[in-house]
Amino acid sequence: MSSTKQDREEKQNPMERLAAFIVDKRKAFYLLYIGLAIFCVFSSGWVEVDDDLTDYLPEETETRQGLTAMDAEFVTFGTNRVMVDNIPYTQAEQLADRLETLEGVKSVEFDDSEDHYRNGAALFSVTYDGEADDQISLDALEQVKETLSGYDVYITGDTGSDDSASLDAEMQVVMFIAVVIILLVLLFTSQTYMEIPVLLLTFGMAALLNKGTNFLFGEISFVSNSVAVVLQLALAIDYAIILCHRYTEEREHLGAREAVITALSKAIPEISGSSLTTLSGLGAMCFMQFRIGYDLGLVLMKSIVLSLLSVFTLMPGLLMSFSSLIDRTHHRNFVPKITAWGRLSVKTRYIVPPIFVVLLIGGFIFSNQCPYVYGMTTLSTYAQNDTQIAQQKVDGTFGGVNTLAVLVPTGDYETEGRLLRELDNMPEVDSVLGLANIEAMDGYVLTDKLTPRQFAELTDLDIEVARLLYSAYAIHQETYGQLVSGVDSYGVPLLDMFLFVYDQMEEGYVTLDDDMTADIEDLHDQLTDAQLQLKGEHYSRLVLQLNLPEESQETFDFLDTLHKVVERYYPEDTLLVGNSTSDYDLSSSFSNDNLLISILTIVFVILVLVFTFQSAGLPVLLILVIQGSVWINFSFPYLMQQNLFFLSYLVVSSIQMGANIDYAIVIANRYMELKQTMRPKEAVVEALNEAFPTIITSGTILAAAGILIGFLSSNPAISSIGVCLGRGTVISIFLVMGVLPQILLLGDIIIEKTAFTLKSRLPVQTHTGSMRVDGHVRGYISGMVDADFKGTVYGTINAAVEADSIRSQGMPELPAGRTDEREEERHETANP
C-alpha cells in the first residue's frame, strides 16, 4: 500500500471506514444477499394471510368477544345465495331438486314467494354439510356450478369466496404497471442509463427480503400483504436515488472506489434522517386500537429498514461493479430548470400564503365532515371482480341480507321463547330463528316440555313405554326426585327427549316400529344440525334477519334498542354479533384512533425535524404545509359526496405526514444552506431548482403507485387507501412546490429567531484578483468552499468571511467588515 493511500485511509472518519469496508467486501455481501434471496423465495410461501378485518378488532369489543364465542361453541354451515336469471318457475323447481341431491349439499331453500322467485329470476339458498372453508363445502359448490353450467348464474356467500387470490392477481398487475412507470420516471430523471438497473436490483432485493420475512409475524392481514411491496417501492426508492446522485457528484473528481466510499459516507446520515420521518408516521399507526394499524405499521416499517440495509450494503457494491458502464452511459439532463416557477413564487409571496390560510381553514372544516363508513357495502370501486358483480346482481334483484346473531345464556328455553316472540314482532326484524321457535311435530316447537302422555300421543308410543323412557331419562339426568313424585307430571323438552330416544335406539335399549324409527332417524339429523348451530355449552344463538341496511344511523340506533330488549330477559352475559355490530364497534374506536394517530404522528415528526434543523419555528412551518395537504385531501370525499372507508384516513394520513414531509425537508434544507451565501429570494429560486428532480421523482412514483392501487384493486379497503394516497401525494407536491417557498420567505425571521444556536452572520464580501486569505471562509471561490484558509487565492470570492481575513494583493484593500449590497438586500428581505 502506498504511503499516500495509507495516509488517506488513516485520516478517514468512522463513517468513511464503514463505507470502505462495505465497498471492499462487496463480493461477500453479494453472496449473503444471494443466500437470503433463495431463502426468501421459499419463506414467502410460509406467510399466512388473514382476510377478515374483524379479527383485528380490539379484544374488548362486543363483536370480537361474540365471534370468539361463536367459533368455540357453534358450527356455522357454509351457505351460498345462488341466483339463476331468465328461467321459468317450473324449471327452477327442477333445478332445486337436482341441487338438493348433490353430495355435500345439506339443503336448498326455494319456493314460489318473491323471496325466491322474482321477474324470471330464481334464488336458491344452498346450505352445505361443512363450514364455509371445509373441503366438503368447496367440493359441493363446484358440483353446484357444474350443474348450473349453461345458465345465467350469479353466486354470492361465504363459501368459495377467494378474495385473496383475486387481490393477489390484481396486485401483480399493479406491480407490473408500477415498475413500468418507475422505469419511465427514472429514465427521465436519471443522469446515466446504467444507474437504473442498479436501482431496480437494489429494490427488487429489498422487496423480496420484506416479503420473505413476513412469516416472522406468523400471520399478516390481506391489507399488508397486498400493498406492502408497492408502497415499499414508492416510499423508499428515493433513498437509492440520493445515493446515486451523491455518487455521480463525487465521481466527477474521484476514482470509482473513492467516489462510492465518499458518497456512501455522506449519504448514510442524510438517508437515515430522511427515513426517520417515514418511520415516525408508520410507527404512530402501531398505536391504533384497531390492530390492523399495528399489523400494517410493522410490515411497512420492516420494509423501510430492509430498504435502508439494501441501499447501504448492497447498492454500493453494485455501483462499484457497474461503475465503468455507468461512466459510459451518461446522458443529458432531461429535467428542466424551473427558475421561472421560482421567480413566480417570489413575486406571489404576499398573495399565496393568505390563499393557503383560507384553504387550510376550509380543509379543516370539510375534512371533519368527511362521510366515513366502517363497512364495505356502501363503497364502490373502479375495478370489480366476479364476486362483486354477482353480489350487485343478486342484491339488486332480491335485496341484500343483513344477518345478526344474538348470544344469550343457554339452558332457559322458556325465557328464550318469550324473547324470540318479542323479537319477531319488532318491525325491523324480517325473521328470527332459535331452538325455541323451530317447529318439530304437530305444532310443538323443539323446546316445548312434554309429559309422558303427550309424548306418547305425539309419537304413537304405548304410554307405559313412554313412562319407562321418561324414567330412564330422569336417571340419566340424575333427577331422582321425579321418580319419587311420579313421572306423569315430568316435563322434558322435546329436543332433549328425541335425542335421548335416538341414543337408546342406537344402544339397543329401545325398539320402535319401522315408521317411527325412520321418523326418529330423520328427525335426529335435523335436531343435531339445529343443536350444532344454535346451542352451545354456554350460549344459545338466535339468528335475526334485519330489514335494515348493514350500516346506517338507523341500524346503529336499532342495535341500542335491541340491547335493551335482550337485557330485560337476560340482564348479563349477552352479545350481539354481525356485520352491523362490527361497523358499530369500528365507528366507536375510530374517533380515539383518529385523535391518537394525528397527535403521535405530528409529535414524532416534529421531534425529528427539531433535531434536524435545530429550530423550533421551521418544523412548525413544514408541518403546517403537510397537515394542510392532509386536510385538503380528505375534504374531497365530503365535497364529492362519496363515502370514505375509515381505515383509509388512518393509514393515508400517517403515510402522508411521514413520507410527504420529506419533500418539504428537501426544499427547506436547500434553502437554509443557500441563503448563507445568497439573498433569500435567490436562495428560494435555486432551492426549487435543486429540489425539483428529487421531489418529482419520488412524488411521481408514490402518486402513481397510489392511483394504480386505487383504480385497479377491486377490494374496497385497498382501493380506497390507494385513491387517497395518490391524491394526497399530488396535493402535497403542489403545496410544497407552490406554497412552501412563499412561507419560507415570509417566515424567514421566525426561522432565525427560533433557531437553537444563533450564529452571528459573517459579512458577505466580494473581491476579485489576487488575495491573501487567512481565516474562515464560507461561500464561493470559483466553487463552493466551507473551510479554514491560509494562503493565496487567485480568482473571485463572494462569501461570508471573518473581518480582516482577506487582504487584496495588487489592488486597493477594502475596509474591514465592509458588506456589499447583497448583504443589505438580504437583511431587508429577511425583515420585510
mmCIF file of N, CA and C in Angstrom, residues 276-333:
data_model
loop_
_atom_site.group_PDB
_atom_site.id
_atom_site.type_symbol
_atom_site.label_atom_id
_atom_site.label_comp_id
_atom_site.label_asym_id
_atom_site.label_seq_id
_atom_site.Cartn_x
_atom_site.Cartn_y
_atom_site.Cartn_z
ATOM 1 N N LEU A 276 -36.381 8.676 9.016
ATOM 2 C CA LEU A 276 -36.956 8.785 10.362
ATOM 3 C C LEU A 276 -38.373 9.346 10.334
ATOM 4 N N THR A 277 -38.626 10.323 9.458
ATOM 5 C CA THR A 277 -39.978 10.877 9.402
ATOM 6 C C THR A 277 -40.970 9.835 8.897
ATOM 7 N N THR A 278 -40.556 9.057 7.894
ATOM 8 C CA THR A 278 -41.429 7.993 7.385
ATOM 9 C C THR A 278 -41.684 6.944 8.460
ATOM 10 N N LEU A 279 -40.618 6.530 9.151
ATOM 11 C CA LEU A 279 -40.774 5.551 10.222
ATOM 12 C C LEU A 279 -41.642 6.102 11.347
ATOM 13 N N SER A 280 -41.560 7.397 11.595
ATOM 14 C CA SER A 280 -42.379 8.007 12.652
ATOM 15 C C SER A 280 -43.859 7.910 12.317
ATOM 16 N N GLY A 281 -44.203 8.236 11.061
ATOM 17 C CA GLY A 281 -45.600 8.140 10.656
ATOM 18 C C GLY A 281 -46.121 6.718 10.716
ATOM 19 N N LEU A 282 -45.301 5.770 10.263
ATOM 20 C CA LEU A 282 -45.716 4.366 10.307
ATOM 21 C C LEU A 282 -45.774 3.849 11.741
ATOM 22 N N GLY A 283 -44.833 4.306 12.563
ATOM 23 C CA GLY A 283 -44.826 3.886 13.963
ATOM 24 C C GLY A 283 -46.068 4.347 14.699
ATOM 25 N N ALA A 284 -46.564 5.531 14.354
ATOM 26 C CA ALA A 284 -47.776 6.032 15.009
ATOM 27 C C ALA A 284 -48.966 5.125 14.739
ATOM 28 N N MET A 285 -49.002 4.490 13.559
ATOM 29 C CA MET A 285 -50.100 3.579 13.224
ATOM 30 C C MET A 285 -50.164 2.392 14.181
ATOM 31 N N CYS A 286 -49.028 2.025 14.746
ATOM 32 C CA CYS A 286 -48.988 0.844 15.616
ATOM 33 C C CYS A 286 -49.738 1.058 16.922
ATOM 34 N N PHE A 287 -50.109 2.305 17.224
ATOM 35 C CA PHE A 287 -50.811 2.586 18.472
ATOM 36 C C PHE A 287 -52.326 2.573 18.296
ATOM 37 N N MET A 288 -52.810 2.241 17.086
ATOM 38 C CA MET A 288 -54.245 2.196 16.863
ATOM 39 C C MET A 288 -54.887 1.085 17.693
ATOM 40 N N GLN A 289 -56.104 1.368 18.205
ATOM 41 C CA GLN A 289 -56.871 0.313 18.874
ATOM 42 C C GLN A 289 -57.248 -0.778 17.871
ATOM 43 N N PHE A 290 -57.624 -0.346 16.674
ATOM 44 C CA PHE A 290 -57.919 -1.294 15.598
ATOM 45 C C PHE A 290 -56.583 -1.845 15.129
ATOM 46 N N ARG A 291 -56.308 -3.106 15.425
ATOM 47 C CA ARG A 291 -54.964 -3.661 15.304
ATOM 48 C C ARG A 291 -54.492 -3.838 13.873
ATOM 49 N N ILE A 292 -55.321 -3.503 12.895
ATOM 50 C CA ILE A 292 -54.851 -3.538 11.517
ATOM 51 C C ILE A 292 -53.751 -2.503 11.329
ATOM 52 N N GLY A 293 -53.835 -1.397 12.096
ATOM 53 C CA GLY A 293 -52.791 -0.374 12.034
ATOM 54 C C GLY A 293 -51.465 -0.904 12.539
ATOM 55 N N TYR A 294 -51.509 -1.677 13.611
ATOM 56 C CA TYR A 294 -50.291 -2.296 14.154
ATOM 57 C C TYR A 294 -49.695 -3.258 13.127
ATOM 58 N N ASP A 295 -50.555 -4.039 12.498
ATOM 59 C CA ASP A 295 -50.099 -5.020 11.511
ATOM 60 C C ASP A 295 -49.451 -4.319 10.314
ATOM 61 N N LEU A 296 -50.150 -3.359 9.732
ATOM 62 C CA LEU A 296 -49.632 -2.660 8.552
ATOM 63 C C LEU A 296 -48.414 -1.826 8.909
ATOM 64 N N GLY A 297 -48.443 -1.173 10.081
ATOM 65 C CA GLY A 297 -47.304 -0.356 10.502
ATOM 66 C C GLY A 297 -46.037 -1.174 10.641
ATOM 67 N N LEU A 298 -46.137 -2.359 11.275
ATOM 68 C CA LEU A 298 -44.953 -3.207 11.457
ATOM 69 C C LEU A 298 -44.395 -3.685 10.114
ATOM 70 N N VAL A 299 -45.284 -4.128 9.233
ATOM 71 C CA VAL A 299 -44.823 -4.650 7.942
ATOM 72 C C VAL A 299 -44.135 -3.550 7.132
ATOM 73 N N LEU A 300 -44.720 -2.351 7.124
ATOM 74 C CA LEU A 300 -44.117 -1.259 6.346
ATOM 75 C C LEU A 300 -42.853 -0.716 7.003
ATOM 76 N N MET A 301 -42.815 -0.689 8.326
ATOM 77 C CA MET A 301 -41.583 -0.262 8.999
ATOM 78 C C MET A 301 -40.450 -1.240 8.689
ATOM 79 N N LYS A 302 -40.777 -2.515 8.699
ATOM 80 C CA LYS A 302 -39.761 -3.515 8.346
ATOM 81 C C LYS A 302 -39.300 -3.317 6.903
ATOM 82 N N SER A 303 -40.226 -2.968 6.038
ATOM 83 C CA SER A 303 -39.864 -2.756 4.633
ATOM 84 C C SER A 303 -38.922 -1.564 4.481
ATOM 85 N N ILE A 304 -39.134 -0.519 5.263
ATOM 86 C CA ILE A 304 -38.256 0.655 5.192
ATOM 87 C C ILE A 304 -36.859 0.303 5.707
ATOM 88 N N VAL A 305 -36.797 -0.430 6.818
ATOM 89 C CA VAL A 305 -35.495 -0.817 7.391
ATOM 90 C C VAL A 305 -34.728 -1.712 6.415
ATOM 91 N N LEU A 306 -35.414 -2.679 5.810
ATOM 92 C CA LEU A 306 -34.745 -3.560 4.849
ATOM 93 C C LEU A 306 -34.331 -2.805 3.590
ATOM 94 N N SER A 307 -35.104 -1.803 3.203
ATOM 95 C CA SER A 307 -34.715 -0.965 2.068
ATOM 96 C C SER A 307 -33.443 -0.189 2.395
ATOM 97 N N LEU A 308 -33.373 0.337 3.617
ATOM 98 C CA LEU A 308 -32.161 1.049 4.037
ATOM 99 C C LEU A 308 -30.944 0.133 4.011
ATOM 100 N N LEU A 309 -31.114 -1.079 4.544
ATOM 101 C CA LEU A 309 -29.990 -2.019 4.562
ATOM 102 C C LEU A 309 -29.548 -2.369 3.142
ATOM 103 N N SER A 310 -30.506 -2.550 2.246
ATOM 104 C CA SER A 310 -30.148 -2.867 0.863
ATOM 105 C C SER A 310 -29.395 -1.714 0.209
ATOM 106 N N VAL A 311 -29.851 -0.504 0.471
ATOM 107 C CA VAL A 311 -29.181 0.668 -0.105
ATOM 108 C C VAL A 311 -27.781 0.828 0.476
ATOM 109 N N PHE A 312 -27.636 0.573 1.778
ATOM 110 C CA PHE A 312 -26.348 0.803 2.438
ATOM 111 C C PHE A 312 -25.337 -0.318 2.206
ATOM 112 N N THR A 313 -25.801 -1.550 2.012
ATOM 113 C CA THR A 313 -24.861 -2.678 1.952
ATOM 114 C C THR A 313 -24.801 -3.385 0.603
ATOM 115 N N LEU A 314 -25.850 -3.303 -0.191
ATOM 116 C CA LEU A 314 -25.836 -3.949 -1.498
ATOM 117 C C LEU A 314 -25.545 -2.961 -2.617
ATOM 118 N N MET A 315 -26.187 -1.819 -2.565
ATOM 119 C CA MET A 315 -26.072 -0.862 -3.665
ATOM 120 C C MET A 315 -24.659 -0.312 -3.865
ATOM 121 N N PRO A 316 -23.886 -0.037 -2.803
ATOM 122 C CA PRO A 316 -22.515 0.456 -3.035
ATOM 123 C C PRO A 316 -21.682 -0.511 -3.874
ATOM 124 N N GLY A 317 -21.798 -1.798 -3.596
ATOM 125 C CA GLY A 317 -21.069 -2.774 -4.387
ATOM 126 C C GLY A 317 -21.524 -2.783 -5.833
ATOM 127 N N LEU A 318 -22.849 -2.639 -6.057
ATOM 128 C CA LEU A 318 -23.367 -2.600 -7.423
ATOM 129 C C LEU A 318 -22.853 -1.373 -8.168
ATOM 130 N N LEU A 319 -22.812 -0.233 -7.470
ATOM 131 C CA LEU A 319 -22.276 0.978 -8.100
ATOM 132 C C LEU A 319 -20.814 0.785 -8.488
ATOM 133 N N MET A 320 -20.076 0.124 -7.608
ATOM 134 C CA MET A 320 -18.659 -0.130 -7.891
ATOM 135 C C MET A 320 -18.526 -1.099 -9.076
ATOM 136 N N SER A 321 -19.307 -2.160 -9.069
ATOM 137 C CA SER A 321 -19.202 -3.166 -10.127
ATOM 138 C C SER A 321 -19.654 -2.612 -11.476
ATOM 139 N N PHE A 322 -20.639 -1.729 -11.471
ATOM 140 C CA PHE A 322 -21.166 -1.177 -12.722
ATOM 141 C C PHE A 322 -20.566 0.189 -13.049
ATOM 142 N N SER A 323 -19.518 0.596 -12.327
ATOM 143 C CA SER A 323 -19.011 1.957 -12.462
ATOM 144 C C SER A 323 -18.588 2.281 -13.894
ATOM 145 N N SER A 324 -17.920 1.343 -14.560
ATOM 146 C CA SER A 324 -17.455 1.634 -15.925
ATOM 147 C C SER A 324 -18.632 1.816 -16.873
ATOM 148 N N LEU A 325 -19.664 0.974 -16.720
ATOM 149 C CA LEU A 325 -20.854 1.122 -17.570
ATOM 150 C C LEU A 325 -21.607 2.403 -17.240
ATOM 151 N N ILE A 326 -21.659 2.749 -15.950
ATOM 152 C CA ILE A 326 -22.312 3.995 -15.556
ATOM 153 C C ILE A 326 -21.598 5.181 -16.186
ATOM 154 N N ASP A 327 -20.247 5.145 -16.167
ATOM 155 C CA ASP A 327 -19.467 6.238 -16.761
ATOM 156 C C ASP A 327 -19.753 6.383 -18.249
ATOM 157 N N ARG A 328 -19.986 5.268 -18.933
ATOM 158 C CA ARG A 328 -20.140 5.311 -20.391
ATOM 159 C C ARG A 328 -21.571 5.605 -20.837
ATOM 160 N N THR A 329 -22.512 5.616 -19.916
ATOM 161 C CA THR A 329 -23.914 5.793 -20.318
ATOM 162 C C THR A 329 -24.508 7.101 -19.806
ATOM 163 N N HIS A 330 -23.671 8.089 -19.575
ATOM 164 C CA HIS A 330 -24.196 9.403 -19.185
ATOM 165 C C HIS A 330 -25.041 9.982 -20.299
ATOM 166 N N HIS A 331 -26.064 10.713 -19.940
ATOM 167 C CA HIS A 331 -26.892 11.399 -20.937
ATOM 168 C C HIS A 331 -27.240 12.788 -20.404
ATOM 169 N N ARG A 332 -27.743 13.601 -21.259
ATOM 170 C CA ARG A 332 -28.075 14.971 -20.838
ATOM 171 C C ARG A 332 -29.235 14.946 -19.843
ATOM 172 N N ASN A 333 -29.289 15.981 -19.067
ATOM 173 C CA ASN A 333 -30.322 16.077 -18.044
ATOM 174 C C ASN A 333 -31.660 16.437 -18.686
#
